XYZ file of C-alpha atoms in Angstrom:
492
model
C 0.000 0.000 0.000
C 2.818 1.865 0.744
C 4.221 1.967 -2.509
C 1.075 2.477 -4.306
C 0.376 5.959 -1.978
C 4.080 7.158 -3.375
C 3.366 5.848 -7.015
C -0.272 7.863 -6.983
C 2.024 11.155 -5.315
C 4.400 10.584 -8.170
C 1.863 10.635 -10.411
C -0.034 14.064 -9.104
C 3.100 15.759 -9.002
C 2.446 15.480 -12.839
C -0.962 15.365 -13.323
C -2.518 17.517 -9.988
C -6.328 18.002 -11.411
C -6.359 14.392 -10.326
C -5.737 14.867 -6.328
C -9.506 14.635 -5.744
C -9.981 11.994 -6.849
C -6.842 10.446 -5.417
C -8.162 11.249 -2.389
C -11.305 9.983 -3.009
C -9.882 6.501 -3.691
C -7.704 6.788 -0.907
C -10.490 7.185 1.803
C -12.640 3.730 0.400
C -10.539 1.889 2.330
C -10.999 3.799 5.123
C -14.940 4.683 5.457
C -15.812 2.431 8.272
C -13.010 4.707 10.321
C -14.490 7.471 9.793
C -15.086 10.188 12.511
C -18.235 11.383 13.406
C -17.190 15.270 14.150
C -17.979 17.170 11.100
C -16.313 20.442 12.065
C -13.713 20.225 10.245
C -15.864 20.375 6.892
C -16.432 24.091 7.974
C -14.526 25.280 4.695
C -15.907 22.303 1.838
C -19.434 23.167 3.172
C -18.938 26.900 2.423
C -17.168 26.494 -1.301
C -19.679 23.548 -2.308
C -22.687 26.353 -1.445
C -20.656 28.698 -3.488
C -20.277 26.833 -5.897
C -23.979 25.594 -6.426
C -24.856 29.724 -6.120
C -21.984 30.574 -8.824
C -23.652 28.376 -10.949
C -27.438 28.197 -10.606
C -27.780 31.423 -13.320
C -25.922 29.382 -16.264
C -26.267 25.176 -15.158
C -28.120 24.760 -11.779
C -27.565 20.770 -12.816
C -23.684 21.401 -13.109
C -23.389 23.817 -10.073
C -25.452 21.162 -8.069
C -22.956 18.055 -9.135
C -20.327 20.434 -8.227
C -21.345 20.859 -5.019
C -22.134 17.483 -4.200
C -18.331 16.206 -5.324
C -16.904 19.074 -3.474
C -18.308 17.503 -0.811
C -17.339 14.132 -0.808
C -14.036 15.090 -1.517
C -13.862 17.775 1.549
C -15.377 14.275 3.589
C -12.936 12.169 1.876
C -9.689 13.964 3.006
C -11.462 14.136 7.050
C -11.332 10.472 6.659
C -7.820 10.018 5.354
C -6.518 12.733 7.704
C -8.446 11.112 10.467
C -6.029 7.703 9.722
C -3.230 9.526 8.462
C 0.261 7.453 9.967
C 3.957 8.379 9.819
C 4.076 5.637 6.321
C 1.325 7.856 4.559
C 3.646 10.940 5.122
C 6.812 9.268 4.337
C 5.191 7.926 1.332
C 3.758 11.055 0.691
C 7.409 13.308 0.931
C 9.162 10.263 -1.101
C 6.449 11.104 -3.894
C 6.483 14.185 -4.216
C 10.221 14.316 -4.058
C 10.777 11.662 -7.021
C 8.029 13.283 -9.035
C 9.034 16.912 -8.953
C 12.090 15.834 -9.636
C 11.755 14.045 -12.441
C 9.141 16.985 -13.832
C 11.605 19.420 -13.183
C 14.557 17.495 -15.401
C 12.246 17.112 -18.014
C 11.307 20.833 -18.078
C 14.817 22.033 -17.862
C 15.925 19.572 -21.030
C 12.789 21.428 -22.504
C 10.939 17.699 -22.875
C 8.020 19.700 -23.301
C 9.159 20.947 -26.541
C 8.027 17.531 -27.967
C 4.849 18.180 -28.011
C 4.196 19.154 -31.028
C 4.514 15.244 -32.058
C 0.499 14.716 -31.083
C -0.452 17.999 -32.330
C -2.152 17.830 -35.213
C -1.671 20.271 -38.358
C -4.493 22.654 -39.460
C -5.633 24.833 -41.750
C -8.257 27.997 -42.118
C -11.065 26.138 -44.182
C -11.537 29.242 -46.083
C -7.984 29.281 -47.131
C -7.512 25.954 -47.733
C -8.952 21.926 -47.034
C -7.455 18.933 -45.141
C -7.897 15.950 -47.490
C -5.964 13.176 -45.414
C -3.671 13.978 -42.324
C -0.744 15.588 -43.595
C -2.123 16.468 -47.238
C -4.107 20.226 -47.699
C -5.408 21.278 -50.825
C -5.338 24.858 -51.552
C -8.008 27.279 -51.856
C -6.525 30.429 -51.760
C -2.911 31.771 -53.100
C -2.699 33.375 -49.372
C -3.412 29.217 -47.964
C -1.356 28.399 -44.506
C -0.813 25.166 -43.295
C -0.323 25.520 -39.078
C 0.923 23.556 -36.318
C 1.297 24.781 -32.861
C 4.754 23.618 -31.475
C 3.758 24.539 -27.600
C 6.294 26.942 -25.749
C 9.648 26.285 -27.573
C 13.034 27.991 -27.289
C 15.703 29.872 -25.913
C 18.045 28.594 -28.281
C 19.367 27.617 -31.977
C 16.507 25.685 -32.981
C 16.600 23.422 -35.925
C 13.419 22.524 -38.009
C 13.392 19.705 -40.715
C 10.599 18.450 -42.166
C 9.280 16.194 -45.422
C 7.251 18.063 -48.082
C 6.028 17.470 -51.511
C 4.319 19.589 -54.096
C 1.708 18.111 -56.194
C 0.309 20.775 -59.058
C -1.670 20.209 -62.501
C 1.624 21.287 -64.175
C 4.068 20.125 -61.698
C 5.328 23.154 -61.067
C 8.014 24.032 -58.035
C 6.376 25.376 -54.936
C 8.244 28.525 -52.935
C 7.075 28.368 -49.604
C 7.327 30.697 -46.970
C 7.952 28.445 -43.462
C 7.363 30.997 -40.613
C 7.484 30.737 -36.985
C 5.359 32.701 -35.242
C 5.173 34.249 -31.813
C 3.934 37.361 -29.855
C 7.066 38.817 -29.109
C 8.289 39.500 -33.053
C 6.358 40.324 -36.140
C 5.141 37.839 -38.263
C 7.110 36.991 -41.521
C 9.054 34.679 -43.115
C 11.745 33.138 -41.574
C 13.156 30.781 -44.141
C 11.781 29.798 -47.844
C 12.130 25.975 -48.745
C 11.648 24.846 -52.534
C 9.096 22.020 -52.940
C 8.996 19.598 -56.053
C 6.208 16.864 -56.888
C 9.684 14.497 -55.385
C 9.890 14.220 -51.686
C 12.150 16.407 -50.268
C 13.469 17.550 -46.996
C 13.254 21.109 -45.609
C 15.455 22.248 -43.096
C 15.943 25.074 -41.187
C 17.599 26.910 -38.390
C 16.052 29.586 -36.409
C 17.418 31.801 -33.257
C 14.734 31.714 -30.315
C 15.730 34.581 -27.747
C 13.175 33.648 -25.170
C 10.554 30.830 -24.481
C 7.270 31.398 -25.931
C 3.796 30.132 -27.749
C 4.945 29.416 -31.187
C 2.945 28.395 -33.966
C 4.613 26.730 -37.447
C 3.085 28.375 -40.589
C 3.489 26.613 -43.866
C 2.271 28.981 -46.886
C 0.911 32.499 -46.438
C 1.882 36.005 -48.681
C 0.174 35.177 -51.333
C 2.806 31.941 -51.990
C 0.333 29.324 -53.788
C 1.094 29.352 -57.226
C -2.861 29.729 -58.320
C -6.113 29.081 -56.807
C -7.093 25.339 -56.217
C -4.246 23.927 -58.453
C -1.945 22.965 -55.734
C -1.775 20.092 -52.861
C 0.944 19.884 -50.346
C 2.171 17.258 -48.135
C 3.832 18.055 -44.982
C 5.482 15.028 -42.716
C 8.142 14.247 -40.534
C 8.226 17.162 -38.687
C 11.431 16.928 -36.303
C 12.490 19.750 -34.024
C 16.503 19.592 -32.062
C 18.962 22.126 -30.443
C 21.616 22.537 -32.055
C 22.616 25.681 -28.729
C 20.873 24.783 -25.944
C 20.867 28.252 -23.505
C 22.627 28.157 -20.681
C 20.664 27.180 -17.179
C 20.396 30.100 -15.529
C 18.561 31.464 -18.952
C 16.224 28.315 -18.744
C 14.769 29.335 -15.085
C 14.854 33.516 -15.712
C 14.357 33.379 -19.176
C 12.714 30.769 -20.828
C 9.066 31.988 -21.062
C 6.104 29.841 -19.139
C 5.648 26.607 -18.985
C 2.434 24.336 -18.370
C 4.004 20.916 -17.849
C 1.006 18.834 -18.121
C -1.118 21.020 -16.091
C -4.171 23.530 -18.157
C -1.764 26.613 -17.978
C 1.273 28.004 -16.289
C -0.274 29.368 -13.463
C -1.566 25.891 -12.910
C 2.048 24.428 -12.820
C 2.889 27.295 -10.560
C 0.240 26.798 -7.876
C 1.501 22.950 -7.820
C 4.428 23.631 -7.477
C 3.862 26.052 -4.311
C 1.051 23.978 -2.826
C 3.767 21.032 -2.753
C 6.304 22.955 -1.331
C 4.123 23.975 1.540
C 3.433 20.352 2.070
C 6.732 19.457 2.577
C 7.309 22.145 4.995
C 4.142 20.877 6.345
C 4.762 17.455 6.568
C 8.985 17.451 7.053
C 10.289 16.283 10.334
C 13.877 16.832 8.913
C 16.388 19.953 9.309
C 15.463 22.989 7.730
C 18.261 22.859 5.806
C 17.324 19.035 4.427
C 13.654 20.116 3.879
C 15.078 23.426 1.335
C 17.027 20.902 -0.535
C 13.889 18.752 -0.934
C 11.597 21.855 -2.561
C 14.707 22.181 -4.814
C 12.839 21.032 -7.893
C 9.620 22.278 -6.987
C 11.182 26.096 -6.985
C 12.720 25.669 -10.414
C 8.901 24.056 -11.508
C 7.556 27.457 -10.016
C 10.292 29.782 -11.812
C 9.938 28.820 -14.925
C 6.026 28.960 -14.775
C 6.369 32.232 -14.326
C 3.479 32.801 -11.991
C 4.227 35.643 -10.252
C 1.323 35.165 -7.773
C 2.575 32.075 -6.756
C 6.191 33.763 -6.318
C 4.276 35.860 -4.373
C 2.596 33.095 -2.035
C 6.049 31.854 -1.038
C 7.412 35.130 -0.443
C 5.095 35.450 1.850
C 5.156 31.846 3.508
C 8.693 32.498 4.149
C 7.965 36.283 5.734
C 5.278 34.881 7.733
C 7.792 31.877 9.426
C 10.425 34.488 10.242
C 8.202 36.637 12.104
C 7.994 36.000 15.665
C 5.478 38.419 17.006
C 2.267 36.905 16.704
C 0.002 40.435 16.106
C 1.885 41.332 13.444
C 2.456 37.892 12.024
C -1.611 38.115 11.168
C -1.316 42.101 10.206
C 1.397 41.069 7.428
C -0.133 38.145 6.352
C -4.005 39.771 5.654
C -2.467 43.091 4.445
C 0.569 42.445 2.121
C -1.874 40.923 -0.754
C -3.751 44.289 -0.161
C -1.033 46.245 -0.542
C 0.869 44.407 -3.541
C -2.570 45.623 -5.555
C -2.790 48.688 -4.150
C 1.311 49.575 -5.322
C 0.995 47.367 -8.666
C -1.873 49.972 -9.046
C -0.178 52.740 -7.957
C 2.774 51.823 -10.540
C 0.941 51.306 -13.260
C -0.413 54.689 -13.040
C 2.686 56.960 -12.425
C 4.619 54.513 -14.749
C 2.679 53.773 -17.831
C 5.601 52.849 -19.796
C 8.333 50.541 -17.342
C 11.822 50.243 -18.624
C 12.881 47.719 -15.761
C 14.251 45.072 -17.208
C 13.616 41.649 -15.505
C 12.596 38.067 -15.543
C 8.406 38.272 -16.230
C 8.452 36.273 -12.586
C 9.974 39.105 -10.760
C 7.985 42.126 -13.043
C 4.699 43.258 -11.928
C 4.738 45.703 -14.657
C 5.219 43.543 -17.914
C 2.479 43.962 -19.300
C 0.692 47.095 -20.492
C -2.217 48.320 -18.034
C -4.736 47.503 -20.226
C -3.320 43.965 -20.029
C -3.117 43.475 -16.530
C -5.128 41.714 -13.700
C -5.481 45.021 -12.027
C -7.283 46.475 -15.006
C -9.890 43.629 -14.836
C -10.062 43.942 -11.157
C -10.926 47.821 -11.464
C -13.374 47.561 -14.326
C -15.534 44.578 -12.047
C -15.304 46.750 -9.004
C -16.688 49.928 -11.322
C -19.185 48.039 -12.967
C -20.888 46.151 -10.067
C -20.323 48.440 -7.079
C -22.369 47.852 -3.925
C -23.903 44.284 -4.248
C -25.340 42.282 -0.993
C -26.388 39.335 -2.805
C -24.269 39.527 -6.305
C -25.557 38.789 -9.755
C -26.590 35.514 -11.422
C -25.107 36.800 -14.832
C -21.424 36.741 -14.632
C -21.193 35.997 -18.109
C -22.631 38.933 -19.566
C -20.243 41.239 -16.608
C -17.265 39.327 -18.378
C -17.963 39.814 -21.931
C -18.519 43.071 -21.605
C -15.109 43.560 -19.557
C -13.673 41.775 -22.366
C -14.977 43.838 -25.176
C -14.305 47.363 -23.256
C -10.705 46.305 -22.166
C -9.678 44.040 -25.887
C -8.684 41.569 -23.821
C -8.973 37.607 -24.696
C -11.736 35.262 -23.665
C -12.525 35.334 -20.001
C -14.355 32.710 -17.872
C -13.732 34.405 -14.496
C -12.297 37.687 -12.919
C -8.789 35.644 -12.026
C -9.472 36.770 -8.495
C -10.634 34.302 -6.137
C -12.827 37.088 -3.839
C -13.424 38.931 -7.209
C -15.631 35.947 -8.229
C -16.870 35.583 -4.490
C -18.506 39.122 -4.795
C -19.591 38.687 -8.495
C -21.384 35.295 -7.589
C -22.734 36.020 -4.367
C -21.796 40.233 -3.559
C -21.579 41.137 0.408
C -23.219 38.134 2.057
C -20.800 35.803 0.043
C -17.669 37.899 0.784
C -18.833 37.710 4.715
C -19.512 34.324 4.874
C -15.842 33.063 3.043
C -14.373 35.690 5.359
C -15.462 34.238 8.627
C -14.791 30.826 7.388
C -11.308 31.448 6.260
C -10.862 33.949 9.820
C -11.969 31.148 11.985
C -9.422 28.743 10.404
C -6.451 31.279 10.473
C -7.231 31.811 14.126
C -7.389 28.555 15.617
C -3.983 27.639 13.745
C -2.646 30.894 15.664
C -4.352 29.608 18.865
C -3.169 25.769 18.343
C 0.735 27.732 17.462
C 0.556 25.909 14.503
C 3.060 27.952 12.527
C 4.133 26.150 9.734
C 0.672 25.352 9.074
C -0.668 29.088 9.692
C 2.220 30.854 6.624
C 0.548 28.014 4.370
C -2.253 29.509 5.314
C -1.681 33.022 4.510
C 0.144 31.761 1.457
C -2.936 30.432 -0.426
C -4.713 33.385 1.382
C -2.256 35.435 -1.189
C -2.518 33.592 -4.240
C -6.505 33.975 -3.803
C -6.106 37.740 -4.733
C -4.371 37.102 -7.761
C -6.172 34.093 -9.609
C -9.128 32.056 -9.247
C -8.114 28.377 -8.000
C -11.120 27.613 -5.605
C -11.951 24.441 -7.421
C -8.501 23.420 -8.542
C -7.476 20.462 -6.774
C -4.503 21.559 -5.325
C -5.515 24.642 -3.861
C -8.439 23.653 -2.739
C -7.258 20.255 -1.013
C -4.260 22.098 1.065
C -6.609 24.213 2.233
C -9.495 21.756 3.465
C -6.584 20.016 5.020
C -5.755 23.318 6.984
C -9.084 23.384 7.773
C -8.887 20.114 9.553
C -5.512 20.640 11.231
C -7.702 23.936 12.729
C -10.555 22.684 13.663
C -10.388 19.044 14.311
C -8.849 17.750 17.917
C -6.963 15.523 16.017
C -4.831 17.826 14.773
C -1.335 16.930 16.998
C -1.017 13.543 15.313
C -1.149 15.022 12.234
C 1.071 17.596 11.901
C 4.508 18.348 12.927
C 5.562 22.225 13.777
């Protein structure tokens, strides 16, 4: 059993929208041991509501199921931690160890690159029409073939790939292969000369940073005339020939997602696990910084600056002794890292600091920023007791006004709180998450009490309330608060 708890950790280090149900499985064993006080489900009770009242104006059905598994997850975890032992913690450090290490070697080798191997190439059906998997007839003389190669670079990056050229007068094909990202204008970066033979394309391209790139085959008016041509594009193989140093890797290497839905994700998971190691580590401090090792360089190269942010403060929060100011820092410094990002983005429209994204609050334009969003919610729904029901319509409309991309919530964990559910909503999660904060002060739980405050921070900046690992930690802090239990569980 042992094995199979550090094989599942392993496992969620890569993949951690599956900890519920991990847990889940976990507690079957377990249900007859159960415990009969239900305090501890304080915090699963209050975001299961939430989440049935977030969701009754677009799916009732949905935001009911939703509450229901929040639920029996939130139970799930009381019964593990009610039968948690010194094996499920050693299995649990051993898994998390071996898995984030292993992540983080494949992320600095940039395994992640290989993605593009099970993307698929596509086209704009206006433009031009997939007739078999890697054959596109074209429609247009301005026709682009696409595959998106994930986050790629820094580094020499060399692109080969098989193409052939089939036209009504077997004619020679030149065409444009471009790589494009956000960061530098679209055009050509090399031209490769396609015959009705098989050939092979290669090219080499300079990548200064890591970033979204997307392969174009075609484009600028290339096709030699309108539905006479047919290409076939195969083999696509991508190496670096000058891999960047290390240090570029973890500063400057863009964002990346690992296997999670985006980078933030992979940043979150990466600070939620090193707060369970300081959680759960009996070993020297020392020992249990060499541990998070790989988990930190997970979180760098994410570049989720809220997450950054949430350890900051974790570490602040240990190294202050005084237990009144302790709490002050730790429900204030979130406040005040909006108020000054705000503050600097309006006395500074234009930053010339140059840093890593990670350690910039101010790389992206205003009109590009969480604060922006933040502001323009805040304007638009001003004194609410009971919210709105359409939080769609709010967000489109943000979206429009501000030209921003799709949005599906306000990135802002009490944001959404007040959107969903206005004053009343905001009261309720802020007794809940006081009460829990408290009794870890009264209980001296201090390791415990920074991991607190850390996902406290991370709330202001994005909206993880139903992502496994935030939302998991925090139940468990929930239980190490309120449940009597709570010595056998935790070490401080």
């Amino acid at each position: 059993m042992r094995w199979l708890l550090v094989t599942a950790t392993t496992i969620g280090v890569f993949l951690p929208h599956l900890w519920s149900v991990l847990v889940i499985l976990r507690a079957v064993p377990l249900i007859r041991a159960a415990t009969s006080r239900l305090e501890p489900l304080l915090l699963p009770a209050i975001f299961a509501l939430f989440r049935l009242v977030e969701n009754l104006g677009r799916d009732p059905w949905f935001g009911l199921g939703e509450m229901v598994y929040v639920l029996v997850v939130g139970f799930s975890l009381l019964v593990v931690l009610h039968n948690y032992t010194v094996y499920d913690r050693n299995a649990l450090l051993k898994g998390i160890l071996l898995g984030s290490t292993i992540l983080a070697v494949f992320s600095t080798l940039n395994f992640f690159d290989q993605i593009y191997l099970i993307k698929p190439w596509t086209v704009y059906p206006s433009e031009a029409r997939i007739l078999k998997r890697n054959a596109f007839e074209a429609l247009s003389s301005n026709a682009i073939v696409t595959k998106d190669l994930g986050y790629v670079g820094p580094g020499v990056l060399k692109a080969s790939m098989r193409l052939r050229h089939i036209d009504t007068n077997n004619r020679e094909l030149k065409l444009p292969v471009s790589f494009v990202r956000e960061s530098s204008p679209i055009t050509p970066s090399a031209f490769c000369t396609v015959t009705t033979k098989e050939t092979t394309c290669t090219i080499n391209v300079k990548l200064e940073r890591r970033e979204r790139t997307v392969l174009w085959l075609g484009g600028w008016d290339s096709w030699q005339s309108k539905n006479s041509s047919i290409l076939e594009a195969s083999a696509l193989r991508l190496f670096y020939l000058e891999p960047p140093p290390i240090a570029q890797i973890l500063f400057n290497s863009g964002r990346s997602a690992g296997f999670t839905f985006n980078p933030n994700a992979l940043g979150l998971a990466s600070l939620v696990c090193i707060l369970l190691v300081a959680l759960l580590n009996r070993a020297p401090w020392h020992t249990v910084i060499l541990s998070c090792i790989p988990l930190f360089v997970l979180l760098l190269q994410s570049g989720s600056r809220a997450s950054l942010a949430g350890l900051v403060l974790f570490i602040l929060i240990l190294l202050i002794r005084h237990p009144a100011l302790k709490r002050s820092v730790g429900y204030m410094t979130p406040i005040i890292i909006l108020l000054v990002i705000f503050w600097g983005f309006r006395s500074t429209p234009e930053p010339t600091i140059t840093l890593p994204r990670i350690l910039n609050p101010f790389e992206d334009v205003y009109r590009e920023s969480r604060v922006s969003l933040y502001v323009a919610v805040i304007e638009r729904i001003g004194l609410s007791f009971i919210g709105t029901r359409d939080i769609g319509s709010l967000l489109h409309d943000i979206q429009s006004d501000l030209g921003l991309g799709t949005l599906e919530h306000t990135h802002s964990l009490w944001l959404q709180i007040y959107i969903a559910s206005g004053i009343l909503g905001l009261l309720i999660f802020l007794a809940g998450f006081i009460l829990v904060e408290y009794r870890l002060s009264q209980k001296q739980l201090h390791v415990a009490q920074a991991a607190f405050f850390s996902l406290y921070c991370v709330s202001f900046f994005d909206y993880f309330a139903f992502y496994p690992p935030y939302y998991i930690l925090l139940f468990g802090l929930g239980y190490l608060a309120l449940s009597p239990k709570a010595g056998s569980v935790h070490y401080d």
